[in-house]
Amino acid sequence: MEAIIYKAQGKKSGSVVLPESVFGVKWNDALVHQVVTAMQSNARPRVAHTKTRGEVRGGGKKPWAQKGTGRARHGSIRSPIWRGGGVTHGPRSEKNYTRAIPKRMRAKALFMALSRKFEDGEVVFVDSLGITAPKTALAKQSLNALATISGLAKLSSKRRNAALIALWGGAEAAKKSFRNIGSVQTVDVRNLNPVSVLGSTYIIIENPEDAIKIILKRISSKLT
């Protein structure tokens, strides 16, 4: 299994041999869904918080007598059925949404996502983006050049989730150059995950020879 390596100018630079264990993995809906939903749950912020009837201020006095008024019986104006009362079964900030994900499952889901993207022709290998200074103009120039490759026409025109750029090494200049482009996200190769891969139309991998070695180190033993 081979793939073409391109230059930042959109011209062919060479080829790279891709491991079947990363870019030729059979798709498994159940496994990918389990990993993706678990990762989204782990990233969920615990912000929403409602108060119960015991936490809402006031309501200590019984609003009226139990009998003789002709009205329904009530013990507090902070009951959930009253306006301004507590909330029943509402969201609580102490609720824990985290879910454990085995490393092998996470790695295999990543490989499945990369394999699906590669099969659909949405993975691009670039030898180097060549960005040495943090300039958005250079980043746009690279995107426009790569968009000339067959099948990547939407790379420069898509307004949201156009591409995920996996950078190799400490490419701080490239990160700063692309962060002003809303349709593109950057990530270090070692931090690739199935959620980010599946959430972008195209995947651009810089320095594929070394990047693939880093991806393979995500697991310590061979996946079956």
Short mmCIF file of C-alpha atoms in Angstrom, two decimals:
data_model
loop_
_atom_site.label_atom_id
_atom_site.label_comp_id
_atom_site.label_asym_id
_atom_site.label_seq_id
_atom_site.Cartn_x
_atom_site.Cartn_y
_atom_site.Cartn_z
CA MET A 1 0.00 0.00 0.00
CA GLU A 2 1.57 3.23 -1.20
CA ALA A 3 0.53 6.86 -1.23
CA ILE A 4 1.84 9.98 -2.94
CA ILE A 5 3.73 12.59 -0.96
CA TYR A 6 3.14 16.17 -2.05
CA LYS A 7 5.06 19.36 -1.55
CA ALA A 8 3.45 22.40 0.04
CA GLN A 9 3.10 23.81 -3.49
CA GLY A 10 0.81 20.93 -4.48
CA LYS A 11 3.39 19.08 -6.62
CA LYS A 12 4.39 15.45 -6.21
CA SER A 13 7.47 14.87 -4.12
CA GLY A 14 7.64 11.09 -3.78
CA SER A 15 5.77 8.18 -2.25
CA VAL A 16 5.43 6.48 1.11
CA VAL A 17 4.65 2.89 2.05
CA LEU A 18 1.65 2.77 4.38
CA PRO A 19 1.21 -0.01 6.94
CA GLU A 20 -1.93 -2.11 6.54
CA SER A 21 -2.40 -2.04 10.30
CA VAL A 22 -3.05 1.72 10.19
CA PHE A 23 -4.51 2.55 6.80
CA GLY A 24 -6.05 -0.79 5.86
CA VAL A 25 -8.16 -1.63 8.91
CA LYS A 26 -11.70 -2.88 8.36
CA TRP A 27 -14.44 -0.54 9.60
CA ASN A 28 -16.38 -1.53 12.74
CA ASP A 29 -19.39 0.68 13.46
CA ALA A 30 -19.92 -0.54 17.01
CA LEU A 31 -16.33 -0.04 18.12
CA VAL A 32 -15.97 3.42 16.56
CA HIS A 33 -19.30 4.55 18.00
CA GLN A 34 -18.36 3.34 21.48
CA VAL A 35 -15.00 5.12 21.45
CA VAL A 36 -16.29 8.36 19.92
CA THR A 37 -19.26 8.69 22.29
CA ALA A 38 -17.01 7.92 25.27
CA MET A 39 -14.48 10.57 24.23
CA GLN A 40 -17.26 13.12 23.74
CA SER A 41 -18.63 12.24 27.16
CA ASN A 42 -15.19 12.69 28.73
CA ALA A 43 -14.91 16.13 27.14
CA ARG A 44 -18.34 17.19 28.37
CA PRO A 45 -18.10 20.16 30.76
CA ARG A 46 -20.05 19.89 33.99
CA VAL A 47 -21.54 23.37 34.02
CA ALA A 48 -25.34 22.97 34.15
CA HIS A 49 -26.55 22.84 37.73
CA THR A 50 -30.05 23.11 39.20
CA LYS A 51 -31.17 23.44 42.80
CA THR A 52 -33.48 21.04 44.57
CA ARG A 53 -36.32 22.18 46.81
CA GLY A 54 -34.00 21.91 49.77
CA GLU A 55 -31.43 24.26 48.22
CA VAL A 56 -33.73 27.02 46.96
CA ARG A 57 -33.86 29.97 49.30
CA GLY A 58 -37.10 30.51 51.23
CA GLY A 59 -40.16 28.33 51.59
CA GLY A 60 -39.70 27.45 55.23
CA LYS A 61 -43.17 28.54 56.26
CA LYS A 62 -46.28 26.63 55.28
CA PRO A 63 -48.14 28.87 52.80
CA TRP A 64 -51.60 28.28 54.35
CA ALA A 65 -53.39 25.97 56.72
CA GLN A 66 -53.65 22.31 55.84
CA LYS A 67 -57.45 22.30 56.01
CA GLY A 68 -60.32 24.74 55.84
CA THR A 69 -59.15 27.03 53.05
CA GLY A 70 -60.62 25.12 50.12
CA ARG A 71 -57.29 25.12 48.37
CA ALA A 72 -54.88 22.30 47.68
CA ARG A 73 -52.53 21.16 50.41
CA HIS A 74 -49.03 22.65 50.26
CA GLY A 75 -46.16 22.58 52.68
CA SER A 76 -43.74 24.95 50.96
CA ILE A 77 -43.72 27.54 48.20
CA ARG A 78 -40.43 26.05 47.02
CA SER A 79 -42.00 22.77 45.94
CA PRO A 80 -41.09 21.77 42.37
CA ILE A 81 -44.67 22.38 41.25
CA TRP A 82 -44.48 26.03 42.31
CA ARG A 83 -43.04 28.80 40.23
CA GLY A 84 -39.61 29.63 41.65
CA GLY A 85 -39.41 26.29 43.36
CA GLY A 86 -36.77 23.61 43.14
CA VAL A 87 -36.12 21.41 40.12
CA THR A 88 -36.81 17.69 40.08
CA HIS A 89 -34.21 15.44 38.42
CA GLY A 90 -32.41 18.42 36.87
CA PRO A 91 -28.75 18.46 35.79
CA ARG A 92 -26.22 18.54 38.60
CA SER A 93 -22.61 19.69 38.39
CA GLU A 94 -21.39 16.83 40.57
CA LYS A 95 -22.51 14.22 38.05
CA ASN A 96 -19.57 12.36 36.56
CA TYR A 97 -19.77 11.77 32.80
CA THR A 98 -16.31 10.25 32.34
CA ARG A 99 -16.03 6.80 30.82
CA ALA A 100 -12.98 4.58 30.66
CA ILE A 101 -11.62 3.78 27.19
CA PRO A 102 -9.04 0.99 26.81
CA LYS A 103 -5.92 2.13 24.97
CA ARG A 104 -6.20 -0.64 22.40
CA MET A 105 -9.79 0.30 21.58
CA ARG A 106 -8.88 3.98 21.21
CA ALA A 107 -5.95 3.12 18.95
CA LYS A 108 -7.95 0.75 16.78
CA ALA A 109 -10.76 3.30 16.41
CA LEU A 110 -8.16 5.85 15.25
CA PHE A 111 -6.79 3.40 12.71
CA MET A 112 -10.30 2.68 11.43
CA ALA A 113 -10.98 6.38 11.04
CA LEU A 114 -7.72 6.92 9.15
CA SER A 115 -8.41 3.87 6.97
CA ARG A 116 -11.88 5.17 6.08
CA LYS A 117 -10.51 8.61 5.23
CA PHE A 118 -7.70 7.12 3.15
CA GLU A 119 -10.14 4.86 1.30
CA ASP A 120 -12.29 7.88 0.46
CA GLY A 121 -9.27 9.80 -0.83
CA GLU A 122 -9.39 12.39 1.95
CA VAL A 123 -5.89 11.87 3.41
CA VAL A 124 -3.05 14.00 2.02
CA PHE A 125 0.62 13.44 2.82
CA VAL A 126 2.90 16.49 2.68
CA ASP A 127 6.65 16.34 3.11
CA SER A 128 6.74 19.76 4.80
CA LEU A 129 4.48 22.77 4.94
CA GLY A 130 7.53 24.99 4.92
CA ILE A 131 6.13 27.57 7.34
CA THR A 132 8.96 29.06 9.39
CA ALA A 133 7.26 32.28 10.47
CA PRO A 134 3.78 32.75 11.98
CA LYS A 135 1.95 34.31 9.03
CA THR A 136 -1.64 33.56 8.08
CA ALA A 137 -0.89 34.51 4.48
CA LEU A 138 1.57 31.60 4.24
CA ALA A 139 -1.02 29.20 5.62
CA LYS A 140 -3.64 30.33 3.10
CA GLN A 141 -1.10 30.04 0.32
CA SER A 142 -0.40 26.42 1.32
CA LEU A 143 -4.11 25.56 1.45
CA ASN A 144 -4.73 27.08 -1.98
CA ALA A 145 -1.81 25.14 -3.43
CA LEU A 146 -2.95 21.83 -1.94
CA ALA A 147 -6.50 22.48 -3.16
CA THR A 148 -5.22 22.11 -6.73
CA ILE A 149 -4.67 18.39 -6.09
CA SER A 150 -7.34 16.20 -7.64
CA GLY A 151 -10.18 15.58 -5.17
CA LEU A 152 -9.20 18.37 -2.76
CA ALA A 153 -11.06 21.25 -4.37
CA LYS A 154 -13.09 21.96 -1.19
CA LEU A 155 -9.96 22.39 0.91
CA SER A 156 -9.76 26.15 0.34
CA SER A 157 -13.48 26.86 -0.16
CA LYS A 158 -15.16 24.90 2.63
CA ARG A 159 -16.06 27.25 5.46
CA ARG A 160 -16.20 24.76 8.34
CA ASN A 161 -14.26 21.62 9.26
CA ALA A 162 -12.32 21.67 6.00
CA ALA A 163 -9.14 20.01 7.22
CA LEU A 164 -7.26 18.65 10.19
CA ILE A 165 -3.51 19.20 9.87
CA ALA A 166 -1.37 16.70 11.78
CA LEU A 167 1.95 18.41 12.41
CA TRP A 168 5.15 16.57 13.17
CA GLY A 169 7.41 17.99 15.84
CA GLY A 170 7.19 21.38 17.47
CA ALA A 171 5.77 23.36 14.55
CA GLU A 172 4.70 26.40 16.57
CA ALA A 173 4.96 28.71 13.56
CA ALA A 174 2.58 26.54 11.56
CA LYS A 175 0.11 26.33 14.46
CA LYS A 176 0.03 30.11 14.81
CA SER A 177 -0.31 30.54 11.05
CA PHE A 178 -3.36 28.27 10.75
CA ARG A 179 -5.19 29.28 13.93
CA ASN A 180 -6.69 32.36 12.27
CA ILE A 181 -8.33 30.17 9.62
CA GLY A 182 -11.63 28.98 11.06
CA SER A 183 -12.08 26.03 8.71
CA VAL A 184 -8.76 24.40 9.66
CA GLN A 185 -7.52 22.83 12.86
CA THR A 186 -4.00 21.75 13.77
CA VAL A 187 -2.90 18.95 16.06
CA ASP A 188 0.34 17.18 16.87
CA VAL A 189 0.59 13.73 15.31
CA ARG A 190 0.84 12.11 18.73
CA ASN A 191 -2.53 13.65 19.69
CA LEU A 192 -4.53 12.35 16.74
CA ASN A 193 -7.84 10.85 17.83
CA PRO A 194 -10.92 9.43 16.06
CA VAL A 195 -13.16 12.35 17.05
CA SER A 196 -10.95 14.97 15.40
CA VAL A 197 -10.24 12.76 12.36
CA LEU A 198 -13.91 12.01 11.66
CA GLY A 199 -14.90 15.63 12.36
CA SER A 200 -12.88 17.04 9.44
CA THR A 201 -13.30 16.54 5.73
CA TYR A 202 -9.62 16.20 4.88
CA ILE A 203 -6.62 14.99 6.88
CA ILE A 204 -3.24 16.53 6.05
CA ILE A 205 -0.28 14.64 7.54
CA GLU A 206 3.10 16.33 7.53
CA ASN A 207 6.34 14.33 7.26
CA PRO A 208 4.51 10.99 6.80
CA GLU A 209 7.54 8.72 7.32
CA ASP A 210 8.12 9.90 10.87
CA ALA A 211 4.44 10.61 11.54
CA ILE A 212 3.47 7.01 10.84
CA LYS A 213 6.13 5.78 13.26
CA ILE A 214 4.61 7.96 15.98
CA ILE A 215 1.11 6.70 15.19
CA LEU A 216 2.26 3.09 15.42
CA LYS A 217 3.64 3.75 18.91
CA ARG A 218 0.10 4.39 20.14
CA ILE A 219 -0.04 0.71 21.05
CA SER A 220 2.64 -1.49 22.54
CA SER A 221 1.48 -4.73 20.90
CA LYS A 222 0.02 -5.73 17.58
CA LEU A 223 -3.72 -5.21 17.19
CA THR A 224 -5.83 -8.14 16.08
#
